[in-house]
């Protein structure tokens, strides 16, 4: 069993990645990701990690380089945030179409403009349709566990897709948290060596990234959609493996006091922990409040979500990004369409919260619950509001 | 007598017979670029991995589910061939060091056109060269964005008519001098920079072989005549390349650890620029005065280069 230690989350994530014995990392500095890159380079410099650490000149080249190395058969890693992720955007669907198992940490940060270095989810949301598996961590322990599990998911022969592990910038990345770090032996037992299907090696020459017009393109897109849908089975297996070995269990949709709740709130990422405190407070007053934490953003867990929503009358969906001119926040739109055909679906309320690092206190979550609870006639269902905005 | 004139006599014995870039690709007839790629593969041999940018060579060689490549090849995007190549190099290096692949030496090549190198790809290229990856980067320069339809690039020569810098009543085509990409690479202080033209196959192959033998980054700038984009007859691809060299428009030279050397194929006396411009539709609109001005620049640039090569 690993030791429980106090570590900054970025450092813990870098340590976890080193335990995965990566062959190559290509990283470009950006706040609030940089500490991952710095700590990985320290581990290489100290001879604790035997990997090629490529200090590229941009995030575009970071993603390009890890694509190249993954295609060569290496276990690769990168990390980025915000503008860096936006610069990588062009390459994300290419990485997934080439079925390259790349693991990437995203220290979620607001996208400019105006320039802002603090946390929200406006960087990951525009990457929704890139064909990447996307998971969200709520605390440092989850960031460590999900990072290690990400390699196993990505490299599984029935998956072969890139995975992003989303870790809220500053709120999570820069916290010093108690983390149980697994030992090298434990990670070695959990994570088998990467066995690539095809590589760029002269012993068996292959052409990767071929040109395709209308005769095959639709079929290739369909195949990619099937691949990511099918990945859920493996994601569940790998997280179960993790639970069996380490005693910490992960599900695509997790809940807190949701079973008997009349009113549920849905969060993604680190805000779930604050929302939990608000729920405890409300439960103390006799309010049947509960929480849904969406851990798996892609592939979207439709069945799991429907299963936990069958009893509640009202659902608050929080969004950490804006879909300008759209029907609501990106998570809200997704949940609403997922539940559209379901009989007895709850009335859904959407609050945009915590943009650009705006603090969302326990009292804010209580306030959201109280506001929605007051709407007994559900007259305000489908509300879409920026919570706490000064107008 | 130039050795190339006896090519039929010498070449079969000197050049790798193996075709690593196969026939059946979809390049235009008379494409000097595809000829260059074929020669490059012959020079570098089996143990080579190519990372190609988006462009003519990518689309003509990799139409799914076919491929012209008999060596490992990857294409990712337009501006990142150098970055992808650097990743392949780093990946192979790590795997070889850890004994996860066999111990053979593999040379990684990044390749792109003039747009993919001098314009959109220059950042990734500069980064890869600065980091010192063990790779060869090749710019196949046909002096415009030919794949998208002959738009101007920073590699387009002064006065050439392209679809985005056309000749018209108020314009004489390209208004800027061609970017001196080999010199930019020399400024990176990499071990080897060379210019090649497939009209001189032996010089071409020798330089690629040298680049392969050098550990660290090499840059090769290949002059690739594009009859389609240059509005010249397709059978002139080789002769046009020779004229570019003979007029000093595209001098053949190499720079090894900072030392310049002119290639043996360079003529003692340059031909006038007009002989090179005349067969090409892209220069047809130029006035005598305009050609004279360009001639002056070509001569000056050539003299500058020979000065650098003088004190070897």
XYZ file of C-alpha atoms in Angstrom:
703
model
C 0.000 0.000 0.000
C 1.292 3.439 -0.896
C 1.991 6.170 1.566
C -0.355 9.028 2.360
C 1.597 12.213 1.678
C 0.909 15.925 1.334
C 1.622 16.979 -2.233
C 0.690 19.742 -4.592
C -1.720 18.103 -7.006
C 0.382 18.878 -10.109
C 3.397 17.268 -8.437
C 1.325 14.246 -7.444
C 0.075 13.911 -11.027
C 3.625 14.123 -12.412
C 4.749 11.477 -9.901
C 1.838 9.274 -10.968
C 2.755 9.696 -14.638
C 6.351 8.731 -13.855
C 5.060 5.596 -12.114
C 3.447 4.721 -15.457
C 6.959 4.515 -16.954
C 6.242 6.788 -19.896
C 8.713 6.692 -22.788
C 8.232 10.237 -23.959
C 6.604 13.511 -22.931
C 6.215 16.652 -24.986
C 5.060 19.624 -22.949
C 4.945 23.383 -23.363
C 4.594 25.649 -20.322
C 1.268 27.278 -19.547
C -0.297 28.331 -16.271
C -1.712 26.457 -14.369
C -0.298 23.297 -15.950
C 3.399 24.185 -15.796
C 4.156 22.501 -12.504
C 3.367 19.140 -14.110
C 5.943 19.838 -16.842
C 8.461 21.148 -14.319
C 8.146 18.189 -12.010
C 8.335 15.667 -14.854
C 11.495 17.345 -16.138
C 12.927 17.196 -12.598
C 12.258 13.477 -12.463
C 14.036 13.009 -15.807
C 16.914 15.258 -14.742
C 17.357 13.279 -11.533
C 17.373 9.981 -13.399
C 14.174 8.830 -11.708
C 12.239 8.716 -14.971
C 13.764 7.140 -18.085
C 11.945 9.108 -20.775
C 12.585 11.549 -23.593
C 11.341 14.913 -22.337
C 10.871 17.101 -25.418
C 10.641 20.803 -24.636
C 8.679 21.858 -27.684
C 8.172 25.424 -28.870
C 4.350 25.431 -28.695
C 1.402 23.324 -27.620
C 0.710 22.637 -31.277
C 4.119 21.032 -31.487
C 3.588 19.321 -28.107
C 0.580 17.489 -29.497
C 2.343 16.904 -32.842
C 5.360 15.425 -31.097
C 3.371 13.102 -28.849
C 1.380 11.988 -31.898
C 4.667 11.174 -33.648
C 6.081 9.344 -30.640
C 2.850 7.414 -30.007
C 2.826 6.413 -33.678
C 6.372 5.125 -33.163
C 5.026 2.921 -30.368
C 6.021 4.951 -27.322
C 3.929 5.501 -24.193
C 3.444 9.267 -24.261
C 2.132 12.048 -22.084
C 1.394 15.725 -22.382
C -0.369 18.358 -20.322
C -1.850 21.702 -21.183
C -4.486 24.275 -20.394
C -6.719 26.933 -21.929
C -5.003 28.712 -24.860
C -2.606 25.796 -25.187
C -5.490 23.403 -25.603
C -7.086 25.743 -28.117
C -3.821 25.766 -30.081
C -3.812 21.953 -30.015
C -7.415 21.848 -31.159
C -6.604 21.166 -34.815
C -4.688 18.026 -33.900
C -7.067 16.473 -31.382
C -9.426 14.846 -33.911
C -6.413 13.665 -35.899
C -4.943 11.939 -32.828
C -8.210 10.106 -32.186
C -8.747 9.243 -35.861
C -5.270 7.714 -35.919
C -6.294 5.740 -32.823
C -3.270 6.854 -30.833
C -3.380 6.263 -27.073
C -2.209 9.637 -25.784
C -2.805 10.633 -22.173
C -3.126 14.352 -21.520
C -3.808 16.343 -18.386
C -5.851 19.483 -18.853
C -5.475 21.988 -16.026
C -8.808 23.561 -16.850
C -8.629 27.308 -17.258
C -10.785 30.014 -18.811
C -10.223 30.736 -22.480
C -9.316 34.295 -23.461
C -10.665 36.992 -23.940
C -10.311 38.765 -21.834
C -7.170 36.980 -20.768
C -7.764 35.108 -17.523
C -5.630 32.420 -15.977
C -8.156 31.033 -13.500
C -10.435 28.042 -13.575
C -13.515 27.208 -15.574
C -14.323 24.642 -18.275
C -14.309 26.867 -21.350
C -11.135 25.174 -22.621
C -12.389 21.568 -22.638
C -15.867 22.299 -23.967
C -14.763 23.289 -27.491
C -12.916 19.923 -27.644
C -16.092 17.951 -27.002
C -16.363 16.501 -30.503
C -12.681 15.679 -31.000
C -13.119 11.955 -30.324
C -11.173 12.013 -27.055
C -12.263 10.219 -23.924
C -12.690 12.966 -21.304
C -12.759 12.375 -17.542
C -13.003 14.872 -14.685
C -11.233 14.702 -11.348
C -12.716 16.196 -8.198
C -9.663 16.172 -5.925
C -5.968 15.362 -5.887
C -6.425 11.668 -5.179
C -8.783 11.344 -8.121
C -6.353 13.249 -10.358
C -3.646 10.708 -9.474
C -5.859 7.632 -9.789
C -7.563 8.710 -13.006
C -4.224 9.667 -14.611
C -2.795 6.191 -14.070
C -6.038 4.519 -15.144
C -6.089 6.739 -18.257
C -3.016 4.988 -19.693
C -4.622 1.597 -19.237
C -7.862 2.739 -20.856
C -6.173 4.525 -23.766
C -3.835 1.634 -24.583
C -6.412 -1.155 -24.265
C -6.612 -3.006 -27.576
C -10.367 -2.449 -27.732
C -10.001 1.304 -27.157
C -6.819 2.804 -28.707
C -8.020 6.355 -28.203
C -6.571 9.432 -26.533
C -7.766 10.389 -23.043
C -7.896 13.781 -21.342
C -7.859 13.952 -17.561
C -9.455 17.235 -16.556
C -8.135 18.809 -13.384
C -9.517 22.210 -12.384
C -6.792 24.848 -12.636
C -5.583 26.342 -9.343
C -8.668 25.124 -7.435
C -7.183 21.684 -7.798
C -3.797 21.889 -9.522
C -2.225 24.211 -6.973
C -3.720 22.730 -3.812
C -1.547 20.773 -1.452
C -3.668 17.748 -0.645
C -3.256 14.499 1.191
C -2.710 11.899 -1.518
C -2.059 8.174 -1.262
C 0.661 7.575 -3.835
C 0.751 4.010 -5.132
C 4.105 2.257 -5.165
C 5.965 1.367 -8.362
C 5.180 -2.319 -7.784
C 1.475 -1.564 -7.458
C 1.384 0.482 -10.655
C 3.406 -2.166 -12.501
C 0.865 -4.761 -11.384
C -2.022 -2.571 -12.544
C -0.689 -1.210 -15.821
C 0.630 -3.682 -18.411
C 3.288 -2.582 -20.934
C 1.951 -0.790 -24.010
C 1.581 -3.172 -26.945
C 0.858 -1.016 -29.995
C -1.109 -2.426 -32.908
C 1.035 -0.846 -35.616
C 4.054 1.419 -35.379
C 6.337 3.510 -37.544
C 9.102 0.948 -37.739
C 10.915 -0.325 -40.850
C 10.392 -3.941 -39.785
C 6.751 -3.535 -40.831
C 6.243 -0.348 -42.848
C 2.802 1.239 -42.543
C 1.229 4.426 -43.862
C -0.446 6.494 -41.145
C -2.653 9.518 -41.655
C -3.648 8.718 -45.221
C -5.764 11.000 -47.380
C -9.413 10.060 -47.744
C -12.211 11.612 -49.750
C -15.962 10.985 -49.797
C -15.652 7.285 -50.675
C -14.356 6.284 -47.227
C -14.666 9.335 -44.993
C -18.166 8.611 -43.649
C -17.210 5.052 -42.756
C -14.092 6.257 -40.969
C -16.169 8.724 -38.924
C -18.680 6.017 -38.060
C -15.869 3.698 -37.008
C -14.468 6.377 -34.705
C -17.877 6.975 -33.140
C -18.281 3.251 -32.530
C -14.785 3.092 -31.056
C -15.435 5.759 -28.468
C -18.888 4.378 -27.616
C -17.377 0.920 -27.158
C -14.650 2.342 -24.943
C -17.129 2.689 -22.075
C -17.050 -1.032 -21.424
C -13.282 -0.916 -20.991
C -13.449 2.278 -18.923
C -15.779 0.504 -16.488
C -13.510 -2.564 -16.378
C -10.360 -0.535 -15.799
C -11.955 1.538 -13.036
C -13.216 -1.699 -11.447
C -9.675 -3.109 -11.654
C -8.488 0.027 -9.908
C -11.142 -0.311 -7.216
C -10.243 -3.946 -6.578
C -6.546 -3.200 -6.289
C -6.596 0.155 -4.521
C -9.987 0.275 -2.831
C -11.063 3.515 -4.462
C -13.928 3.092 -6.884
C -14.816 5.233 -9.854
C -18.015 5.351 -11.890
C -19.006 7.416 -14.926
C -21.766 8.995 -12.824
C -21.334 9.197 -9.074
C -23.863 10.309 -6.523
C -24.122 11.646 -3.016
C -27.411 11.230 -1.135
C -29.180 11.021 -4.486
C -31.271 7.913 -3.919
C -34.168 9.597 -2.050
C -33.540 13.158 -3.211
C -36.351 15.333 -4.543
C -33.899 17.841 -5.849
C -30.548 17.022 -7.394
C -27.596 19.055 -8.438
C -25.113 18.009 -11.138
C -21.476 19.131 -11.109
C -18.322 18.255 -13.023
C -14.882 18.623 -11.477
C -13.762 20.107 -8.187
C -16.957 21.996 -7.331
C -18.655 18.762 -6.335
C -16.839 18.925 -3.003
C -18.285 22.338 -2.139
C -21.730 21.305 -3.343
C -21.553 18.294 -0.996
C -21.160 20.613 2.005
C -24.193 22.605 0.863
C -26.161 19.358 0.581
C -25.178 18.318 4.113
C -26.365 21.699 5.323
C -29.682 21.364 3.481
C -30.157 17.781 4.665
C -29.709 19.127 8.197
C -32.713 21.343 7.578
C -34.746 18.430 6.258
C -34.379 19.277 2.562
C -34.007 16.142 0.447
C -31.109 17.413 -1.653
C -28.592 15.218 -3.461
C -25.625 15.410 -5.811
C -24.674 13.884 -9.147
C -21.057 14.092 -10.160
C -20.470 13.589 -13.853
C -17.037 12.011 -14.085
C -17.148 10.814 -17.680
C -17.897 13.537 -20.217
C -17.016 11.503 -23.307
C -18.260 8.901 -24.048
C -21.371 10.375 -22.488
C -22.910 7.990 -19.931
C -26.572 8.131 -21.004
C -27.816 4.993 -19.235
C -26.031 5.705 -15.954
C -27.396 9.226 -15.899
C -30.966 8.165 -16.626
C -30.742 5.579 -13.837
C -29.868 8.128 -11.150
C -32.451 10.648 -12.315
C -35.517 8.462 -12.212
C -36.808 9.688 -8.843
C -35.981 13.377 -8.561
C -38.526 16.069 -9.417
C -36.009 18.811 -10.004
C -32.449 18.844 -11.351
C -29.974 21.719 -11.188
C -27.244 21.465 -13.827
C -24.206 23.636 -13.209
C -22.066 24.709 -16.125
C -18.571 26.156 -16.004
C -18.637 27.410 -19.594
C -20.935 29.356 -21.903
C -22.288 28.318 -25.278
C -22.807 31.816 -26.600
C -26.179 32.200 -28.260
C -26.999 28.589 -27.481
C -29.802 26.970 -25.506
C -27.854 26.885 -22.232
C -24.533 25.709 -20.906
C -22.892 22.810 -22.742
C -23.483 20.285 -19.941
C -27.100 21.397 -19.578
C -27.751 20.992 -23.313
C -26.283 17.534 -23.187
C -28.290 16.436 -20.137
C -31.479 17.876 -21.539
C -31.130 16.056 -24.834
C -30.144 12.868 -23.002
C -33.346 13.006 -20.956
C -35.662 14.282 -23.681
C -37.266 10.928 -24.425
C -37.480 9.843 -20.798
C -40.911 9.790 -19.166
C -41.132 11.605 -15.776
C -37.957 13.489 -16.391
C -37.165 16.133 -13.796
C -37.584 19.834 -14.381
C -34.084 21.057 -15.280
C -32.536 24.355 -14.199
C -29.218 25.572 -15.537
C -26.818 27.852 -13.705
C -23.579 29.080 -15.203
C -21.137 29.281 -12.285
C -17.509 29.894 -11.480
C -16.404 31.524 -14.732
C -12.790 32.660 -14.885
C -12.129 31.607 -11.295
C -15.182 33.321 -9.766
C -15.610 31.863 -6.296
C -18.690 29.732 -5.726
C -19.270 29.395 -2.005
C -21.349 26.891 -0.065
C -23.925 29.666 0.333
C -24.159 29.972 -3.460
C -24.987 26.276 -3.822
C -27.528 26.559 -0.992
C -28.955 29.586 -2.765
C -29.351 27.656 -6.021
C -31.120 24.822 -4.213
C -33.423 27.254 -2.371
C -34.280 29.159 -5.538
C -35.172 25.999 -7.411
C -37.035 24.533 -4.435
C -39.227 27.658 -4.314
C -40.338 26.914 -7.886
C -42.907 24.398 -6.735
C -45.030 24.735 -9.867
C -41.898 24.193 -11.983
C -42.760 27.369 -13.820
C -39.098 28.213 -14.174
C -38.043 24.864 -15.613
C -35.385 25.223 -18.325
C -34.101 28.362 -16.629
C -30.700 29.329 -17.953
C -28.970 31.915 -15.772
C -25.532 33.228 -14.916
C -25.542 32.729 -11.130
C -24.487 35.805 -9.173
C -23.805 37.948 -12.225
C -23.714 41.727 -11.618
C -26.094 43.392 -14.052
C 31.973 16.927 -69.320
C 29.328 16.753 -66.695
C 28.827 13.335 -65.175
C 25.047 13.749 -65.329
C 25.188 13.718 -69.128
C 26.332 10.130 -68.837
C 23.664 9.332 -66.306
C 22.486 6.200 -68.133
C 25.983 4.817 -67.995
C 26.797 5.516 -64.347
C 23.519 5.656 -62.527
C 22.520 1.983 -62.569
C 25.695 1.065 -60.768
C 25.612 3.937 -58.292
C 22.001 4.228 -57.312
C 19.943 1.995 -55.068
C 17.694 -0.067 -57.369
C 15.014 -0.539 -54.762
C 11.959 1.637 -55.346
C 10.831 2.663 -51.875
C 8.430 5.209 -53.335
C 6.367 3.180 -55.748
C 4.819 3.993 -59.082
C 1.055 4.428 -59.198
C 1.038 7.674 -57.251
C -1.154 10.487 -58.541
C 1.348 13.257 -59.201
C 1.015 15.392 -62.357
C 3.083 14.259 -65.319
C 6.447 15.955 -65.305
C 6.403 16.544 -61.531
C 9.975 17.098 -60.377
C 8.921 16.910 -56.748
C 7.805 13.312 -56.969
C 11.066 12.544 -58.752
C 12.860 14.149 -55.803
C 10.946 12.056 -53.277
C 11.844 8.919 -55.210
C 15.518 9.861 -55.278
C 15.415 10.765 -51.576
C 14.066 7.304 -50.744
C 16.763 5.667 -52.861
C 19.442 7.675 -51.074
C 18.150 7.048 -47.547
C 17.153 3.408 -47.878
C 14.855 1.127 -45.892
C 15.657 2.242 -42.376
C 13.906 5.553 -42.729
C 10.675 6.956 -41.307
C 9.050 9.915 -43.066
C 6.757 12.495 -41.471
C 5.075 14.472 -44.209
C 3.156 17.721 -44.091
C -0.134 18.166 -45.889
C 0.512 19.042 -49.515
C 0.964 17.653 -53.010
C 3.250 14.802 -51.970
C 0.857 13.783 -49.213
C -2.274 13.630 -51.344
C -0.675 12.038 -54.387
C 0.959 9.274 -52.365
C -1.560 8.264 -49.713
C -5.052 8.101 -51.182
C -6.772 5.672 -48.794
C -6.703 2.664 -49.065
C -3.633 2.845 -51.307
C -0.126 4.061 -50.568
C 3.021 4.707 -52.580
C 5.231 4.406 -49.488
C 7.226 1.263 -48.877
C 8.871 2.818 -45.831
C 6.994 3.876 -42.667
C 5.226 7.160 -43.312
C 3.004 9.456 -41.288
C 1.005 12.550 -42.112
C -0.661 14.595 -39.388
C -1.276 18.185 -40.502
C 0.103 21.031 -42.577
C 2.324 23.074 -40.270
C 3.801 20.404 -38.047
C 5.903 17.968 -40.093
C 9.034 18.977 -38.184
C 7.283 18.590 -34.806
C 5.846 15.193 -35.742
C 9.268 14.075 -36.985
C 10.838 15.255 -33.723
C 8.284 13.186 -31.792
C 8.932 10.103 -33.928
C 12.654 10.572 -33.370
C 12.219 10.983 -29.604
C 9.880 7.982 -29.447
C 12.185 5.690 -31.422
C 15.171 6.864 -29.394
C 13.466 6.036 -26.099
C 12.235 2.647 -27.330
C 15.641 1.717 -28.737
C 17.395 2.766 -25.536
C 15.014 0.666 -23.455
C 15.410 -2.313 -25.774
C 11.731 -2.297 -26.725
C 12.609 -2.270 -30.442
C 15.572 -3.750 -32.264
C 18.846 -1.870 -32.174
C 18.988 -0.709 -35.793
C 19.668 2.944 -36.582
C 16.631 4.624 -38.125
C 16.771 8.057 -39.722
C 13.695 10.218 -39.316
C 12.773 12.642 -42.081
C 10.373 15.574 -41.920
C 9.175 16.896 -45.250
C 6.966 19.716 -46.481
C 6.575 22.078 -49.386
C 7.664 25.701 -49.444
C 4.429 26.853 -47.784
C 4.622 24.104 -45.176
C 8.239 25.013 -44.465
C 8.762 28.740 -44.961
C 5.313 30.027 -44.013
C 3.007 27.981 -41.797
C 5.601 25.438 -40.673
C 8.582 27.666 -39.892
C 7.927 27.737 -36.136
C 7.780 23.967 -35.781
C 10.865 23.650 -38.004
C 12.854 26.232 -36.068
C 11.931 24.492 -32.812
C 12.907 21.036 -34.045
C 16.245 22.266 -35.438
C 17.039 24.236 -32.267
C 16.309 21.187 -30.103
C 18.850 19.230 -32.116
C 16.793 16.169 -33.026
C 18.594 13.557 -35.082
C 16.561 14.099 -38.235
C 16.649 15.380 -41.788
C 14.164 18.053 -42.747
C 13.496 18.459 -46.453
C 11.751 21.410 -48.031
C 10.409 20.490 -51.456
C 10.233 23.983 -52.881
C 8.032 24.461 -55.933
C 7.693 28.146 -55.196
C 3.953 28.420 -54.452
C 1.015 26.653 -52.805
C 0.574 24.273 -55.732
C -1.701 21.794 -53.963
C -4.353 24.438 -53.305
C -4.013 26.043 -56.736
C -0.815 28.070 -57.250
C -1.190 30.702 -54.508
C 1.876 32.772 -53.589
C 4.085 31.799 -50.666
C 7.186 33.406 -49.201
C 9.078 31.014 -51.472
C 7.563 32.476 -54.647
C 10.196 34.404 -56.605
C 9.911 38.106 -57.414
C 7.788 38.706 -60.482
C 6.147 35.270 -60.701
C 2.437 35.325 -61.401
C 0.372 33.239 -58.982
C -3.351 33.065 -58.301
C -3.093 35.336 -55.261
C -0.352 37.604 -56.614
C -1.354 37.628 -60.270
C 0.134 39.752 -62.998
C -2.319 42.411 -64.117
C -2.446 45.919 -65.496
C -1.343 47.304 -62.140
C 0.826 44.415 -60.991
C 3.816 42.399 -62.122
C 3.006 39.400 -59.951
C 4.998 38.612 -56.787
C 6.134 41.841 -55.139
C 8.633 40.364 -52.699
C 11.984 38.577 -52.915
C 12.068 34.892 -52.164
C 12.737 34.095 -48.507
C 16.267 32.755 -48.109
C 15.363 29.613 -46.218
C 18.752 27.821 -46.377
C 20.390 30.859 -44.732
C 17.750 30.844 -41.983
C 18.670 27.236 -41.334
C 22.405 28.032 -41.405
C 21.660 30.618 -38.709
C 20.352 27.769 -36.540
C 23.937 26.481 -36.544
C 22.884 22.938 -37.340
C 25.538 20.497 -38.586
C 24.416 20.325 -42.212
C 22.462 22.464 -44.678
C 22.350 21.696 -48.393
C 20.483 22.622 -51.548
C 19.603 19.969 -54.110
C 17.804 19.684 -57.425
C 16.690 16.354 -58.939
C 18.117 17.491 -62.294
C 21.454 16.641 -60.650
C 20.686 13.195 -59.241
C 24.186 12.242 -58.177
C 24.738 15.492 -56.281
C 21.233 15.019 -54.856
C 21.894 11.507 -53.615
C 25.342 12.317 -52.252
C 23.923 15.144 -50.133
C 21.132 12.977 -48.747
C 23.635 10.257 -47.938
C 25.768 12.798 -46.134
C 22.763 14.104 -44.184
C 21.940 10.532 -43.206
C 25.448 9.970 -41.902
C 25.408 13.087 -39.710
C 24.058 12.786 -36.191
C 21.807 15.707 -35.405
C 19.585 17.910 -37.511
C 20.139 18.461 -41.236
C 18.198 20.689 -43.560
C 17.936 20.041 -47.283
C 16.295 22.533 -49.589
C 15.129 20.836 -52.771
C 14.280 22.821 -55.877
C 11.225 21.049 -57.315
C 10.109 22.231 -60.711
C 6.306 22.311 -61.013
C 5.313 22.457 -64.683
C 1.625 22.731 -63.730
C 2.141 25.766 -61.520
C 4.886 27.350 -63.528
C 2.966 27.139 -66.777
C 5.750 25.265 -68.534
C 5.685 22.090 -70.633
C 5.732 18.949 -68.489
C 8.691 17.449 -70.353
C 10.870 20.382 -69.247
C 10.926 19.536 -65.512
C 14.516 18.324 -65.595
C 15.859 20.884 -68.046
C 14.155 23.698 -66.117
C 15.864 22.583 -62.939
C 19.196 22.647 -64.744
C 18.490 26.151 -66.025
C 17.662 27.337 -62.500
C 21.051 26.090 -61.357
C 22.941 27.301 -64.433
C 21.523 30.819 -64.144
C 22.344 31.007 -60.443
C 18.669 31.323 -59.487
C 19.071 28.176 -57.405
C 22.745 27.560 -56.631
C 23.739 24.106 -55.456
C 25.809 24.293 -52.296
C 26.214 22.788 -48.866
C 27.112 24.167 -45.474
C 28.814 21.718 -43.162
C 29.369 22.984 -39.619
C 29.234 26.537 -40.909
C 31.605 25.973 -43.864
C 30.155 26.751 -47.275
C 31.019 24.674 -50.322
C 29.679 25.168 -53.855
C 28.741 21.909 -55.585
C 30.929 20.573 -58.376
C 27.933 20.806 -60.693
C 27.877 24.602 -60.493
C 28.994 26.155 -63.803
C 31.979 28.510 -63.841
C 29.933 31.139 -65.713
C 26.229 31.728 -65.158
C 23.725 31.765 -67.994
C 21.522 34.851 -68.341
C 18.284 34.757 -66.350
C 16.193 35.205 -69.513
C 16.971 31.669 -70.679
C 15.322 30.362 -67.496
C 12.390 32.794 -67.474
C 11.482 32.400 -71.135
C 9.907 28.919 -71.114
C 7.774 29.702 -68.065
C 4.300 31.193 -68.315
C 4.534 32.582 -64.781
C 7.210 35.090 -65.896
C 5.775 35.836 -69.351
C 4.411 39.278 -68.388
C 7.716 40.675 -67.137
C 9.234 43.624 -69.006
C 12.904 43.752 -69.987
C 13.519 46.313 -67.259
C 11.896 44.098 -64.660
C 13.943 41.101 -65.747
C 17.097 43.224 -65.616
C 16.313 44.237 -62.048
C 15.796 40.615 -61.042
C 18.978 39.634 -62.881
C 20.888 42.182 -60.830
C 19.600 40.712 -57.594
C 20.285 37.103 -58.685
C 23.876 38.029 -59.596
C 24.404 39.892 -56.325
C 23.009 37.032 -54.250
C 25.113 34.506 -56.121
C 28.249 36.584 -55.585
C 27.462 36.855 -51.887
C 27.183 33.091 -51.689
C 30.383 32.378 -53.603
C 32.196 34.812 -51.299
C 31.111 32.702 -48.342
C 32.347 29.544 -50.086
C 35.645 31.111 -51.078
C 37.622 30.700 -47.878
C 37.013 27.061 -47.246
